[in-house]
């Protein structure tokens, strides 16, 4: 059986960035590469287990039966973000991202579509603590195939979901996050994408099991 934790090879974008840095004589901070496993390490529990490039635990999600809310935690169990489903009569379903366990003021909303090639749009919520001038993001590609890219407002690729080398299926994949981007927020966006585009989404498969 192939290892779940990383045997990381650089992506084309990472190799290009490294080459540009070498050509310019500038030492660039490396991208963060995570391996995401759609499985909880706890017995009789559903969730995600996320490893860093050294194979150490980076994030986890452990839940028993809640199909409308996910809490993304650090390795010590401290909440980083809460992702919660919201249904609207006109615009359908979308997922809200809250800082920590606070669920009164969402910081971002993740919705389907956005026009053109966009499969999803991530927008800062009004009055959120994401900070003044927080960026919107567009997601292009196919989450179901684990091949999609998150772009910021200036069309810079800030995160990328990729298939995991030597792994069959889509329950194990890579998340590459560029320097300067909040890695925990990128992972929270992936959790929301899984609920919108997973086949089946992790939480909906829980509710039917």
Short mmCIF file of C-alpha atoms in Angstrom, two decimals, residues 110-195:
data_model
loop_
_atom_site.label_atom_id
_atom_site.label_comp_id
_atom_site.label_asym_id
_atom_site.label_seq_id
_atom_site.Cartn_x
_atom_site.Cartn_y
_atom_site.Cartn_z
CA UNK A 110 -17.43 29.80 -0.43
CA UNK A 111 -19.99 29.50 -3.23
CA UNK A 112 -20.32 27.61 -6.50
CA UNK A 113 -19.49 29.37 -9.73
CA UNK A 114 -18.43 32.90 -10.34
CA UNK A 115 -18.56 33.16 -14.12
CA UNK A 116 -16.15 32.07 -16.83
CA UNK A 117 -13.83 29.24 -15.81
CA UNK A 118 -14.54 29.69 -12.12
CA UNK A 119 -15.90 26.64 -10.31
CA UNK A 120 -16.10 28.43 -6.95
CA UNK A 121 -15.64 31.86 -5.48
CA UNK A 122 -14.26 32.69 -2.02
CA UNK A 123 -15.30 36.15 -0.83
CA UNK A 124 -14.64 38.03 2.43
CA UNK A 125 -17.77 38.67 4.46
CA UNK A 126 -18.84 42.21 5.33
CA UNK A 127 -17.53 43.35 8.70
CA UNK A 128 -15.43 40.20 9.09
CA UNK A 129 -12.22 40.04 11.02
CA UNK A 130 -10.40 38.81 7.92
CA UNK A 131 -9.05 42.35 7.79
CA UNK A 132 -9.60 45.44 5.72
CA UNK A 133 -8.90 44.82 2.07
CA UNK A 134 -9.09 41.02 2.41
CA UNK A 135 -8.83 39.42 -0.99
CA UNK A 136 -11.42 37.48 -2.92
CA UNK A 137 -10.35 34.22 -4.55
CA UNK A 138 -11.43 32.26 -7.61
CA UNK A 139 -11.11 28.48 -7.84
CA UNK A 140 -10.66 26.95 -11.30
CA UNK A 141 -10.32 23.35 -12.40
CA UNK A 142 -11.94 20.18 -11.07
CA UNK A 143 -12.08 19.39 -7.38
CA UNK A 144 -13.61 15.98 -8.13
CA UNK A 145 -10.40 15.11 -10.01
CA UNK A 146 -8.27 16.85 -7.37
CA UNK A 147 -6.90 19.25 -9.94
CA UNK A 148 -7.81 22.84 -9.14
CA UNK A 149 -6.06 26.14 -8.49
CA UNK A 150 -6.99 29.03 -6.19
CA UNK A 151 -6.23 32.48 -7.64
CA UNK A 152 -6.20 35.78 -5.79
CA UNK A 153 -7.66 39.03 -7.14
CA UNK A 154 -4.46 39.67 -9.13
CA UNK A 155 -4.66 36.24 -10.79
CA UNK A 156 -1.73 34.85 -8.82
CA UNK A 157 -1.95 31.14 -8.01
CA UNK A 158 -1.92 31.02 -4.22
CA UNK A 159 -2.90 27.38 -3.60
CA UNK A 160 -3.32 24.23 -5.64
CA UNK A 161 -5.01 20.87 -5.10
CA UNK A 162 -3.15 18.05 -6.85
CA UNK A 163 -3.44 14.25 -7.06
CA UNK A 164 -1.06 12.43 -4.72
CA UNK A 165 1.78 10.56 -6.41
CA UNK A 166 1.47 6.75 -6.39
CA UNK A 167 -1.98 6.83 -4.76
CA UNK A 168 -5.06 5.42 -6.48
CA UNK A 169 -8.33 7.25 -5.83
CA UNK A 170 -9.16 10.71 -4.57
CA UNK A 171 -9.29 10.25 -0.78
CA UNK A 172 -5.59 11.16 -0.54
CA UNK A 173 -4.30 14.25 -2.33
CA UNK A 174 -1.88 17.17 -2.07
CA UNK A 175 -2.49 20.80 -1.13
CA UNK A 176 0.32 23.19 -2.10
CA UNK A 177 0.13 26.67 -0.56
CA UNK A 178 2.34 29.52 -1.72
CA UNK A 179 4.41 31.63 0.71
CA UNK A 180 2.55 34.46 2.41
CA UNK A 181 -0.80 32.64 2.30
CA UNK A 182 -2.52 31.45 5.48
CA UNK A 183 -2.14 27.67 5.24
CA UNK A 184 -4.98 27.01 7.70
CA UNK A 185 -7.33 29.21 5.66
CA UNK A 186 -6.33 27.35 2.47
CA UNK A 187 -7.17 24.07 4.21
CA UNK A 188 -10.52 25.48 5.37
CA UNK A 189 -11.31 26.39 1.76
CA UNK A 190 -10.49 22.81 0.73
CA UNK A 191 -12.92 21.52 3.39
CA UNK A 192 -15.64 23.77 1.94
CA UNK A 193 -14.83 22.63 -1.62
CA UNK A 194 -15.14 19.03 -0.51
CA UNK A 195 -18.67 19.68 0.71
#
